[in-house]
Amino acid sequence: MQIVQSSHLFTFPKPLNPNRPLLHNNNNNNNNNRRHVTFPAAATTKSFPPKCFSSDEFPVDETFLEQFGPKDKETEDEARRRNWIERGWAPWEEILTPEADFARKSLNEGEEVALQSPEAIEAFKMLKPSYRMKKIKEMGITEDEWYKKQFEIKGEIPEKLETVWAAPLLVTHVAPRDWPPRGWEVDRKELEYIREAHKLQNVRVEIGELERKAKFEREGFNFDRYRVFLKQYNQWVAANKDRLEEESYKYDQDYYPGRRKRGKDYEEDMYELPFYYPGQICEGKVTTVHLYQGAFVEIGGVYDGWVPIKGNDWYWIRHHIKVGMHVIVEILAKRDPYRFRFPIEMRFVQPNIDHLIFNRFDFAPIFHRDEDKNPDELRRDCGRPPVPRKYPGVKPEEEGLLSTHPYVDKLWQIHNAEQLILDDMEANPDKYKGKKLSELTDDEEFDDENSVEYTKVNYKKALLPKIILKTSVKELDLEAALAEREHHNKLQREAKERGEQYKVYKLRRNFEMDEYNFIHWRRSLEEREALIRDISCRQALGLPLEEPGRYKEDSFFGKDEYDPSNPLYRYDYWGEPKNSEKSLQERMRDAHNKSIVGKGMVWYEMSYDDVIKQKMQREARSKCVTPEEVEEEDSTSGHGNGDDDDDDDDDFDYGILSDSSSLSFSNQPVVNGTESSSISDEGMFED
């Protein structure tokens, strides 16, 4: 409760209604949250004559200073904070946990909190190497044993996962279906023999029958096809082993788990990539566990297999997958080792933890090379969706053929340079005397990057942009150009002697340009024919014409055009709703003015009086009143008015003010794509 204590300087006027208590409310139950101001009785009963003081003479007593003087008890920030917290405006007090609150304070204000528990103090001491070594010696263990102890699981260890299979786990010995590798020739008959095993795999067998026929002894198994495959595989390895190691050094400069084993890590009889195939079941040993990439299993090959696990999934399986444990895995995918970081993707079969993995990788990680210039090509190679883009709205099969080869501009530049030098030779023969054209050199060193200069030049009192194209003499074929010019000069002289006119239509370089343009046009034509053929084949087979996902709707990128249905455009520039009462009145006023003056945009060939008459006839027709009645009403109202003082008001149609139905808004533009349900002329002339 705030109590204002008044001094003798402050008096309050007498209440107008003395029966009611002044600023008191006895009903405290209902208004607990209100702050009541009470005044002592002396303030209302005592009254002093008013005194006048200047500002510097104002008498200041202790009570005044207590009330209104500065208070040093809390700073402005503290007061503001207290005020916020009291009024429940301080969300951070609710959001921050005690730990976070401590962290914020200790970070921002630099408070160092002393370690409390003996375990924490001991752990802090163990950070010092000398103390740690002393403790290790006291415990009587080696340093390695102590470090191993640190990684032991503390707390309860869950039970071991028991893997059970719904059906027998089928382990087969068949050659990979993608054997032989691209570019490697093998005996065709042997290959056919190997591939018969794949046909046998397609025979459907009942599970009960399979269990009955299962054999557990080694004799009687027919591994002939697999032995043929192994023979071909060993031949391939002997021929390509060194090349593959060399390529791995070229592509993989850095170390990462799952990288190809090479150098001292490489052992004889390690299986290369063609040995494996998707669906193969292998036994292996976990070599590496990575928080963001997954587990890596050694399966006896040059590449370790990759089991994708990431992030929080490790929480569920951290007790089941350990480095060094023996597991059974199934190969899910085999990929290009020069593009994908982990070429062999697998899953654990034993222990079976598939049901504990939730965060799957969208795509396998890849290498990004400097030569990857085309993102679409890269994504297509890696099985990723294409880069989304807006539909261009043009159909390439309907566009014109290209007939300007990009090299023609360069040829034109070379041609002009050759002709300029030949002209200079004719003008200044002494300059080139005793010089071979093939031995001419550039005046200054030719820089290909700065071969184009942009300047400005004055031409007929105007400053125009000028482009200087520099060409190296080494690019020119001056001897051929000179021979051609001498030949044309000779023909010209002969024609002159005969009295005929000789005209050079095209030079050697012009023909060359035409050939390049024709090649370009021909290629463009063939490309279009191939495109049309591709489109018609796709349409016949019911395939999509574009790569799925390549072109997206405009809404995918966010609308950058005016769209009336978008709530972004509901308000105009000043934050005024487009369909508000204010804008409605503006439109009504507009319609009203137009209806009085006539359509200002239209040029009328008839007089204004005729237009008004026609309009009245149309309105009468719409109200089913004959035009004669309208004219009679007109004449009577005209004769009845004796005073013609206000001629200006004759043209004013007062019916507009009385009858709102005569106003037609059908030709008004619809604002923001919506029509208002009812239009009223309320407040139209309130200006």
XYZ file of C-alpha atoms in Angstrom:
687
model
C 0.000 0.000 0.000
C 1.365 3.418 -0.953
C 0.625 6.239 1.503
C 1.147 9.803 0.366
C 2.110 11.904 3.397
C 1.358 15.532 2.648
C 3.125 18.448 4.266
C 1.451 21.724 5.106
C 2.317 22.957 1.617
C -0.075 20.591 -0.141
C -3.814 20.861 0.294
C -6.529 18.840 -1.377
C -9.833 20.361 -2.431
C -13.017 19.436 -0.627
C -14.811 16.466 -2.175
C -17.919 17.225 -4.216
C -19.750 14.350 -2.564
C -18.773 14.416 1.123
C -20.967 11.400 2.026
C -18.635 8.966 0.190
C -15.221 8.224 1.691
C -12.410 9.952 -0.205
C -10.376 7.514 -2.382
C -11.052 4.605 -0.010
C -12.408 1.204 -0.910
C -13.197 -1.104 1.955
C -13.944 -4.070 -0.293
C -10.384 -5.399 -0.259
C -11.342 -8.944 -1.160
C -12.358 -8.090 -4.699
C -9.549 -5.655 -5.470
C -6.475 -7.197 -3.947
C -4.301 -6.228 -6.858
C -5.162 -2.524 -6.823
C -2.956 -0.084 -4.991
C -4.974 2.188 -2.684
C -3.963 5.732 -1.903
C -5.056 6.968 1.523
C -4.666 10.406 2.913
C -4.519 11.400 6.566
C -7.547 13.234 7.948
C -5.501 16.345 8.640
C -4.962 16.818 4.959
C -8.655 17.296 4.296
C -9.659 19.208 7.414
C -6.721 21.653 7.679
C -6.502 24.341 5.025
C -3.809 27.006 4.776
C -3.858 30.213 2.839
C -2.041 29.792 -0.435
C 1.460 31.225 -0.549
C 3.499 32.155 -3.593
C 7.217 31.264 -3.780
C 9.749 31.661 -6.543
C 11.517 28.494 -7.525
C 14.789 29.246 -5.717
C 12.998 30.247 -2.484
C 10.915 27.067 -2.322
C 11.065 25.742 1.268
C 12.365 22.149 1.246
C 11.814 20.139 4.432
C 12.896 16.604 5.387
C 9.629 14.881 4.517
C 9.780 16.360 1.017
C 13.315 15.031 0.499
C 12.343 11.628 1.882
C 9.468 11.402 -0.556
C 10.906 12.949 -3.696
C 14.681 12.957 -3.181
C 16.955 10.460 -4.986
C 17.157 6.979 -3.456
C 20.573 5.286 -3.585
C 19.356 1.927 -2.363
C 19.150 0.259 -5.822
C 20.372 1.166 -9.276
C 18.087 1.910 -12.174
C 18.805 -1.491 -13.780
C 18.071 -3.310 -10.535
C 14.843 -1.357 -10.085
C 13.775 -2.084 -13.654
C 14.583 -5.775 -13.198
C 12.702 -5.927 -9.894
C 9.756 -4.144 -11.461
C 9.684 -6.625 -14.369
C 9.902 -9.646 -12.094
C 7.201 -8.333 -9.753
C 4.819 -7.778 -12.646
C 5.571 -11.195 -14.162
C 7.234 -9.743 -17.272
C 10.521 -11.586 -16.895
C 10.464 -14.738 -19.013
C 14.134 -15.540 -18.387
C 13.381 -16.200 -14.727
C 11.095 -19.033 -15.874
C 13.076 -20.324 -18.858
C 16.568 -20.564 -17.385
C 17.232 -23.578 -15.204
C 19.425 -23.027 -12.123
C 22.393 -24.499 -14.019
C 21.836 -22.202 -16.984
C 21.336 -19.249 -14.675
C 24.616 -20.061 -12.963
C 26.351 -20.509 -16.326
C 25.054 -17.167 -17.590
C 26.120 -15.344 -14.465
C 29.498 -17.016 -14.216
C 30.238 -16.407 -17.893
C 29.033 -12.833 -18.085
C 30.087 -11.547 -14.708
C 33.192 -13.676 -14.241
C 32.156 -15.227 -10.943
C 34.350 -18.194 -10.077
C 32.579 -20.688 -7.868
C 34.814 -22.810 -5.670
C 34.607 -26.584 -6.179
C 32.363 -28.092 -3.487
C 32.436 -31.902 -3.504
C 35.660 -33.855 -2.742
C 35.225 -35.816 -6.044
C 35.253 -32.571 -8.030
C 38.341 -31.313 -6.162
C 40.118 -34.623 -6.760
C 39.204 -34.614 -10.487
C 40.556 -31.059 -10.783
C 43.825 -32.079 -9.155
C 44.140 -35.064 -11.515
C 44.412 -32.629 -14.446
C 47.973 -31.854 -13.309
C 50.340 -34.431 -14.929
C 52.737 -34.706 -11.956
C 49.860 -35.338 -9.484
C 48.284 -37.810 -11.907
C 51.532 -39.813 -12.274
C 51.946 -39.851 -8.482
C 48.408 -41.208 -8.039
C 48.921 -43.845 -10.767
C 52.078 -45.068 -8.985
C 50.183 -45.199 -5.681
C 47.482 -47.335 -7.333
C 50.219 -49.692 -8.640
C 49.050 -49.757 -12.273
C 50.582 -48.602 -15.566
C 49.502 -45.426 -17.339
C 47.826 -47.418 -20.143
C 45.815 -49.420 -17.640
C 44.701 -46.212 -15.933
C 43.557 -44.708 -19.259
C 41.719 -47.931 -20.112
C 39.962 -47.691 -16.757
C 38.717 -44.197 -17.602
C 36.764 -45.546 -20.580
C 34.995 -48.301 -18.699
C 31.230 -47.923 -18.571
C 30.177 -46.566 -15.218
C 26.698 -47.452 -14.044
C 24.540 -50.408 -14.948
C 25.280 -52.291 -18.158
C 22.211 -53.505 -20.089
C 21.768 -57.142 -20.983
C 23.441 -58.415 -24.111
C 21.284 -58.269 -27.240
C 20.157 -61.692 -28.396
C 19.714 -61.805 -32.163
C 17.095 -64.217 -33.478
C 16.170 -64.643 -37.147
C 12.699 -65.423 -38.439
C 14.246 -67.642 -41.125
C 17.593 -69.369 -41.576
C 20.412 -66.901 -42.274
C 21.377 -67.683 -45.848
C 25.100 -67.405 -46.546
C 25.840 -68.042 -50.197
C 28.983 -68.254 -52.290
C 28.088 -66.690 -55.617
C 29.970 -64.379 -57.931
C 28.918 -60.705 -57.924
C 26.345 -59.891 -60.575
C 28.436 -56.918 -61.794
C 31.458 -59.102 -62.567
C 33.626 -58.427 -64.629
C 34.618 -54.790 -63.929
C 34.205 -52.292 -66.775
C 36.994 -52.525 -69.340
C 38.170 -56.013 -68.261
C 37.753 -58.830 -70.781
C 37.144 -62.410 -69.568
C 36.415 -65.694 -71.284
C 32.770 -65.578 -72.465
C 32.089 -69.269 -71.858
C 33.441 -69.093 -68.323
C 31.314 -65.997 -67.689
C 28.167 -67.790 -68.891
C 29.027 -70.699 -66.604
C 29.438 -68.318 -63.623
C 26.136 -66.572 -64.353
C 24.136 -69.788 -64.259
C 24.412 -69.493 -60.470
C 22.362 -66.284 -60.637
C 19.606 -68.082 -62.523
C 19.553 -70.785 -59.833
C 19.148 -68.071 -57.192
C 15.792 -67.114 -58.703
C 14.204 -70.509 -58.023
C 11.561 -70.151 -55.287
C 11.975 -72.610 -52.385
C 9.733 -73.198 -49.369
C 11.418 -72.535 -46.020
C 10.441 -75.947 -44.575
C 11.811 -77.712 -47.624
C 14.998 -75.661 -47.370
C 15.550 -76.711 -43.739
C 14.981 -80.357 -44.665
C 17.457 -80.246 -47.519
C 20.102 -78.246 -45.632
C 23.507 -79.952 -45.432
C 26.058 -79.327 -42.711
C 29.040 -81.239 -44.086
C 31.526 -79.740 -46.492
C 31.490 -82.542 -49.051
C 28.883 -82.454 -51.737
C 28.804 -78.664 -52.096
C 29.304 -77.568 -55.669
C 31.706 -74.601 -55.621
C 32.858 -75.061 -59.229
C 31.291 -71.820 -60.479
C 32.665 -69.882 -57.548
C 36.148 -71.322 -58.147
C 35.992 -70.124 -61.776
C 35.048 -66.656 -60.518
C 37.939 -66.684 -58.007
C 40.365 -67.623 -60.785
C 39.193 -64.664 -62.930
C 39.207 -62.344 -59.908
C 42.823 -63.232 -59.011
C 43.907 -62.523 -62.588
C 42.246 -59.090 -62.403
C 43.901 -58.277 -59.028
C 47.365 -59.277 -60.296
C 46.951 -56.934 -63.276
C 45.407 -53.935 -61.455
C 46.779 -53.960 -57.894
C 49.543 -51.384 -58.462
C 47.302 -49.113 -60.510
C 44.618 -49.069 -57.818
C 47.138 -48.208 -55.087
C 48.576 -45.407 -57.225
C 45.103 -43.995 -57.870
C 44.261 -44.134 -54.177
C 47.297 -41.931 -53.412
C 46.179 -39.527 -56.131
C 42.599 -39.159 -54.889
C 42.805 -39.633 -51.088
C 45.334 -37.229 -49.636
C 43.850 -37.073 -46.131
C 43.209 -39.827 -43.626
C 39.676 -40.729 -42.618
C 38.147 -43.921 -41.222
C 37.117 -46.305 -43.973
C 39.860 -45.135 -46.348
C 41.546 -47.647 -48.643
C 44.404 -49.521 -46.982
C 47.715 -48.880 -48.701
C 51.427 -48.844 -48.036
C 52.281 -50.694 -44.830
C 48.559 -51.170 -44.008
C 48.056 -53.204 -47.181
C 48.380 -56.952 -46.726
C 48.439 -59.686 -49.324
C 45.133 -61.439 -50.095
C 43.048 -58.404 -49.140
C 39.880 -58.420 -51.209
C 39.375 -55.606 -53.728
C 36.010 -53.955 -54.355
C 34.811 -56.229 -57.215
C 34.867 -59.189 -54.810
C 31.882 -57.823 -52.858
C 28.267 -57.442 -53.894
C 25.067 -56.122 -52.238
C 23.348 -58.819 -50.206
C 26.608 -60.556 -49.284
C 26.885 -61.569 -45.619
C 30.347 -61.256 -44.069
C 31.963 -61.701 -40.714
C 34.041 -58.781 -39.489
C 35.548 -56.848 -36.630
C 34.574 -53.313 -35.536
C 37.641 -51.081 -36.020
C 36.316 -47.537 -35.518
C 33.286 -45.889 -33.960
C 32.512 -42.309 -35.029
C 29.821 -40.110 -33.485
C 28.670 -38.467 -36.737
C 29.620 -41.046 -39.375
C 28.954 -44.431 -37.834
C 30.780 -47.706 -37.223
C 33.500 -49.127 -39.476
C 33.903 -52.893 -39.766
C 36.938 -54.667 -41.180
C 35.745 -57.466 -43.480
C 39.103 -58.505 -44.952
C 38.994 -56.057 -47.872
C 41.034 -53.018 -48.858
C 38.063 -50.898 -47.748
C 36.423 -51.128 -44.330
C 32.650 -51.418 -44.440
C 30.594 -48.441 -43.244
C 27.522 -48.824 -41.022
C 25.724 -45.439 -40.986
C 24.828 -44.418 -37.420
C 24.788 -40.830 -36.241
C 24.061 -38.526 -33.361
C 21.672 -39.595 -30.645
C 21.291 -43.126 -32.013
C 24.586 -44.001 -30.344
C 22.821 -43.535 -27.006
C 20.735 -46.661 -27.589
C 23.490 -48.857 -28.984
C 26.584 -47.657 -27.138
C 26.644 -50.802 -24.995
C 26.110 -53.214 -27.883
C 28.709 -52.030 -30.429
C 32.290 -51.813 -29.151
C 35.603 -51.430 -30.926
C 37.223 -54.850 -31.321
C 34.057 -56.941 -31.135
C 33.294 -59.549 -33.827
C 30.064 -59.025 -35.748
C 28.124 -60.361 -38.724
C 27.192 -57.745 -41.339
C 25.229 -57.601 -44.588
C 26.444 -55.423 -47.479
C 23.683 -53.047 -48.576
C 25.438 -51.081 -51.335
C 28.701 -50.971 -53.261
C 29.663 -47.590 -54.701
C 32.308 -45.779 -56.752
C 35.363 -45.398 -54.474
C 36.572 -42.242 -56.248
C 33.307 -40.400 -55.681
C 31.906 -41.807 -52.428
C 33.826 -41.556 -49.182
C 32.739 -45.000 -47.970
C 32.271 -47.370 -50.928
C 30.816 -50.327 -48.961
C 27.643 -49.603 -46.959
C 26.484 -52.301 -44.526
C 24.140 -53.097 -41.678
C 24.643 -55.181 -38.562
C 23.040 -58.615 -38.718
C 24.453 -59.841 -35.415
C 23.985 -58.093 -32.998
C 20.801 -57.016 -34.728
C 20.418 -53.315 -33.817
C 18.455 -52.089 -36.824
C 15.420 -51.315 -34.683
C 17.546 -48.947 -32.553
C 18.683 -46.737 -35.443
C 16.349 -43.827 -36.156
C 18.426 -41.046 -37.770
C 19.199 -42.380 -41.215
C 21.574 -40.654 -43.650
C 19.698 -39.137 -46.579
C 22.644 -39.746 -48.908
C 26.058 -41.358 -48.588
C 28.911 -38.838 -48.048
C 30.884 -37.925 -51.177
C 34.182 -36.301 -52.173
C 33.995 -32.820 -53.686
C 36.713 -32.312 -56.289
C 37.968 -29.115 -57.916
C 36.937 -30.407 -61.340
C 33.266 -30.706 -60.321
C 31.968 -27.710 -62.244
C 28.464 -28.948 -63.062
C 26.324 -29.398 -59.909
C 23.563 -31.211 -61.843
C 26.009 -33.774 -63.182
C 27.519 -34.241 -59.721
C 24.123 -34.815 -58.121
C 23.099 -37.236 -60.842
C 26.308 -39.233 -60.347
C 25.747 -39.389 -56.589
C 22.077 -40.356 -56.705
C 20.903 -37.054 -55.253
C 17.913 -35.053 -56.523
C 18.747 -32.299 -59.042
C 19.255 -28.662 -58.077
C 15.708 -27.212 -57.923
C 15.062 -24.335 -60.311
C 12.130 -22.362 -61.671
C 10.511 -23.616 -64.831
C 11.927 -21.356 -67.574
C 8.676 -21.376 -69.532
C 10.437 -22.040 -72.871
C 10.423 -25.280 -74.810
C 13.821 -25.963 -76.416
C 12.231 -28.086 -79.140
C 10.251 -25.025 -80.338
C 13.136 -22.548 -80.287
C 15.111 -21.465 -83.360
C 18.245 -23.314 -84.430
C 21.623 -21.863 -83.492
C 23.804 -20.813 -86.398
C 26.521 -18.620 -84.862
C 29.554 -20.573 -83.771
C 31.297 -19.079 -80.707
C 34.703 -19.229 -82.463
C 33.469 -17.020 -85.315
C 33.961 -13.843 -83.216
C 37.613 -14.761 -82.674
C 38.035 -15.580 -86.375
C 36.573 -12.215 -87.316
C 39.042 -10.516 -84.973
C 41.990 -12.454 -86.497
C 40.765 -11.678 -90.026
C 40.573 -7.930 -89.307
C 44.043 -7.936 -87.709
C 45.534 -9.676 -90.782
C 43.915 -7.200 -93.178
C 45.066 -4.211 -91.058
C 48.692 -5.410 -91.174
C 48.482 -5.983 -94.954
C 47.044 -2.471 -95.419
C 49.907 -1.112 -93.312
C 52.387 -3.061 -95.510
C 50.975 -1.428 -98.641
C 51.060 2.033 -97.037
C 54.560 1.684 -95.477
C 56.561 -0.883 -97.508
C 59.913 0.328 -96.049
C 58.813 -0.668 -92.553
C 58.527 -4.364 -93.549
C 61.497 -4.443 -95.979
C 63.698 -7.486 -95.476
C 61.375 -8.989 -92.818
C 59.608 -12.307 -93.028
C 55.939 -12.169 -92.060
C 56.222 -15.409 -90.074
C 58.975 -13.848 -87.938
C 57.005 -10.741 -86.850
C 56.673 -10.334 -83.071
C 54.355 -8.380 -80.755
C 55.520 -4.863 -79.761
C 54.727 -5.625 -76.136
C 54.253 -8.942 -74.380
C 50.784 -10.289 -75.161
C 48.630 -10.835 -72.064
C 45.639 -13.031 -72.844
C 43.743 -11.998 -69.700
C 43.957 -8.248 -70.491
C 43.441 -8.608 -74.242
C 40.190 -6.591 -74.126
C 40.299 -2.907 -73.111
C 37.228 -0.775 -72.469
C 37.699 2.981 -73.048
C 35.733 5.990 -74.299
C 36.310 8.077 -77.398
C 34.976 11.450 -78.635
C 32.990 11.163 -81.860
C 31.024 14.135 -83.285
C 30.836 15.962 -79.930
C 29.706 12.785 -78.148
C 31.615 10.508 -75.777
C 31.069 6.924 -76.935
C 32.273 3.629 -75.391
C 35.158 2.007 -77.257
C 36.407 -1.592 -77.024
C 40.014 -2.377 -78.036
C 40.637 -6.046 -78.905
C 44.333 -6.979 -78.781
C 45.469 -9.863 -80.967
C 48.840 -11.611 -80.916
C 50.778 -11.842 -84.193
C 51.440 -15.523 -83.422
C 47.710 -16.273 -83.917
C 47.713 -14.736 -87.437
C 48.437 -16.560 -90.704
C 49.941 -13.542 -92.478
C 51.669 -15.423 -95.302
C 48.437 -17.056 -96.466
C 46.626 -13.710 -96.211
C 49.380 -11.998 -98.231
C 49.311 -14.702 -100.928
C 45.523 -14.327 -101.126
C 45.758 -10.537 -101.456
C 48.461 -10.763 -104.160
C 46.265 -13.245 -106.049
C 43.267 -10.873 -105.885
C 45.434 -7.895 -106.933
C 46.672 -9.875 -109.947
C 43.105 -10.806 -110.947
C 42.046 -7.177 -110.511
C 44.856 -5.958 -112.801
C 43.910 -8.535 -115.443
C 40.250 -7.498 -115.280
C 41.227 -3.827 -115.574
C 43.260 -4.588 -118.709
C 40.193 -6.311 -120.192
C 38.090 -3.312 -119.184
C 35.988 -5.313 -116.747
C 35.166 -4.617 -113.110
C 36.576 -7.097 -110.557
C 34.878 -7.444 -107.179
C 36.041 -9.543 -104.189
C 32.953 -10.955 -102.495
C 34.492 -13.213 -99.840
C 37.960 -13.867 -98.495
C 39.450 -17.087 -97.165
C 38.557 -16.285 -93.555
C 34.936 -15.532 -94.513
C 34.564 -19.012 -95.977
C 36.100 -20.436 -92.808
C 33.527 -18.560 -90.698
C 30.699 -19.862 -92.871
C 31.959 -23.414 -92.408
C 32.056 -23.024 -88.635
C 28.531 -21.559 -88.635
C 27.268 -24.426 -90.793
C 28.842 -26.998 -88.447
C 27.122 -25.258 -85.525
C 23.766 -25.162 -87.298
C 24.084 -28.843 -88.226
C 24.878 -29.812 -84.631
C 21.950 -27.722 -83.397
C 19.626 -29.452 -85.869
C 20.816 -32.915 -84.792
C 20.396 -32.014 -81.124
C 16.846 -30.850 -81.734
C 16.006 -34.024 -83.669
C 17.428 -36.124 -80.840
C 15.410 -34.105 -78.330
C 12.170 -34.517 -80.293
C 12.883 -38.249 -80.652
C 13.503 -38.495 -76.904
C 10.283 -36.583 -76.113
C 8.151 -38.765 -78.401
C 9.660 -41.973 -76.954
C 8.997 -40.747 -73.402
C 5.423 -39.794 -74.268
C 4.849 -43.198 -75.886
C 6.142 -44.976 -72.763
C 4.371 -42.632 -70.343
C 7.631 -41.383 -68.821
C 8.108 -37.844 -67.416
C 9.571 -35.393 -69.925
C 11.814 -33.650 -67.384
C 13.994 -35.149 -64.716
C 11.674 -35.488 -61.668
C 12.324 -32.726 -59.154
C 14.355 -30.589 -61.563
C 11.761 -27.849 -61.996
C 9.753 -26.615 -59.019
C 6.663 -24.455 -58.731
C 7.237 -20.755 -58.046
C 5.781 -21.220 -54.566
C 8.783 -23.451 -53.711
C 11.117 -20.447 -53.938
C 8.826 -17.971 -52.171
C 6.640 -15.637 -54.192
C 8.400 -12.563 -55.517
C 5.404 -11.374 -57.540
C 2.226 -9.589 -56.477
C -0.274 -12.176 -55.360
C -3.591 -10.830 -54.011
C -4.327 -14.045 -52.113
C -1.101 -13.730 -50.139
C -1.684 -12.193 -46.688
C 1.562 -10.277 -47.207
C -0.322 -7.953 -49.554
C -3.386 -7.487 -47.365
C -2.245 -4.008 -46.311
C -1.136 -1.100 -48.431
C 2.090 0.873 -48.053
C 0.907 2.791 -44.990
C -0.329 -0.260 -43.127
C -3.921 0.548 -44.032
C -6.055 -2.523 -44.905
C -6.828 -2.515 -48.631
C -10.527 -3.194 -48.155
C -11.048 -0.946 -45.149
C -13.948 1.467 -44.740
C -11.628 4.335 -45.627
C -10.599 2.925 -48.995
C -14.218 1.924 -49.614
C -15.302 5.544 -49.155
C -12.561 6.686 -51.508
C -13.825 4.315 -54.187
C -17.416 5.441 -53.626
C -16.435 9.097 -53.884
C -14.591 8.275 -57.101
C -17.640 6.508 -58.550
C -19.894 9.369 -57.467
C -17.734 12.028 -59.143
C -17.526 9.968 -62.307
C -21.287 9.509 -62.402
C -21.805 13.291 -62.185
C -19.223 14.437 -64.707
C -19.547 11.484 -67.055
C -16.679 9.226 -67.969
C -13.754 11.605 -68.237
C -11.613 9.122 -70.138
C -14.127 8.642 -72.983
C -14.375 11.087 -75.891
C -18.050 11.758 -76.614
C -19.116 12.694 -80.121
C -22.573 13.836 -78.951
C -23.324 16.796 -76.719
C -23.327 16.524 -72.943
C -27.126 17.094 -72.776
C -27.709 14.144 -75.118
C -25.521 11.944 -72.946
C -27.510 12.866 -69.812
C -30.806 12.240 -71.658
C -29.645 8.842 -72.836
C -28.545 8.003 -69.321
C -31.932 8.962 -67.863
C -33.673 6.842 -70.498
C -31.491 3.860 -69.590
C -32.238 4.310 -65.888
C -35.979 4.650 -66.609
C -35.876 1.504 -68.715
C -34.199 -0.368 -65.869
C -36.983 0.836 -63.508
C -39.692 0.003 -66.090
C -40.737 3.650 -66.461
C -41.508 5.044 -69.934
C -39.327 7.919 -71.175
C -42.481 10.075 -71.808
C -43.306 9.962 -68.085
C -39.706 10.955 -67.334
C -39.936 13.961 -69.708
C -43.345 15.000 -68.233
C -41.904 14.890 -64.730
C -38.994 16.907 -66.022
C -41.194 19.632 -67.563
C -43.492 19.942 -64.537
C -40.582 20.200 -62.143
C -38.977 22.778 -64.457
C -42.114 25.000 -64.653
C -42.833 24.681 -60.986
C -39.505 26.313 -60.118
C -40.005 29.983 -60.787
C -36.635 31.187 -59.555
C -33.686 30.321 -61.797
C -31.121 31.886 -59.517
C -28.974 28.767 -59.231
C -28.233 27.746 -62.808
C -25.127 25.877 -61.623
C -27.206 23.348 -59.725
C -29.253 22.350 -62.787
C -26.676 19.820 -63.883
C -26.404 18.226 -60.464
C -28.157 14.909 -60.126
C -29.606 14.996 -56.601
C -30.991 11.519 -57.016
C -27.514 10.175 -56.288
C -27.625 11.467 -52.746
C -31.062 10.054 -52.009
C -31.026 6.724 -53.821
C -27.879 4.684 -53.390
C -29.164 1.952 -55.712
C -28.708 4.220 -58.755
C -24.935 4.020 -58.244
C -23.507 1.081 -60.114
C -20.139 -0.207 -59.005
C -20.071 -3.059 -61.482
C -17.392 -1.361 -63.561
C -15.242 -0.509 -60.537
C -11.934 -2.355 -60.253
C -12.050 -5.102 -57.676
C -9.594 -4.185 -54.948
C -7.112 -6.837 -53.876
C -9.054 -9.534 -55.684
C -12.065 -9.299 -53.329
C -15.438 -7.589 -53.607
C -16.885 -6.013 -50.498
C -20.284 -7.498 -49.648
C -22.156 -4.201 -49.282
C -21.229 -0.637 -50.192
C -22.608 2.195 -48.108
C -22.317 5.922 -48.704
C -22.064 6.558 -44.979
C -19.584 9.307 -44.212
C -19.009 10.110 -47.870
C -19.032 13.882 -47.480
C -17.817 14.157 -43.930
C -14.872 16.301 -44.948
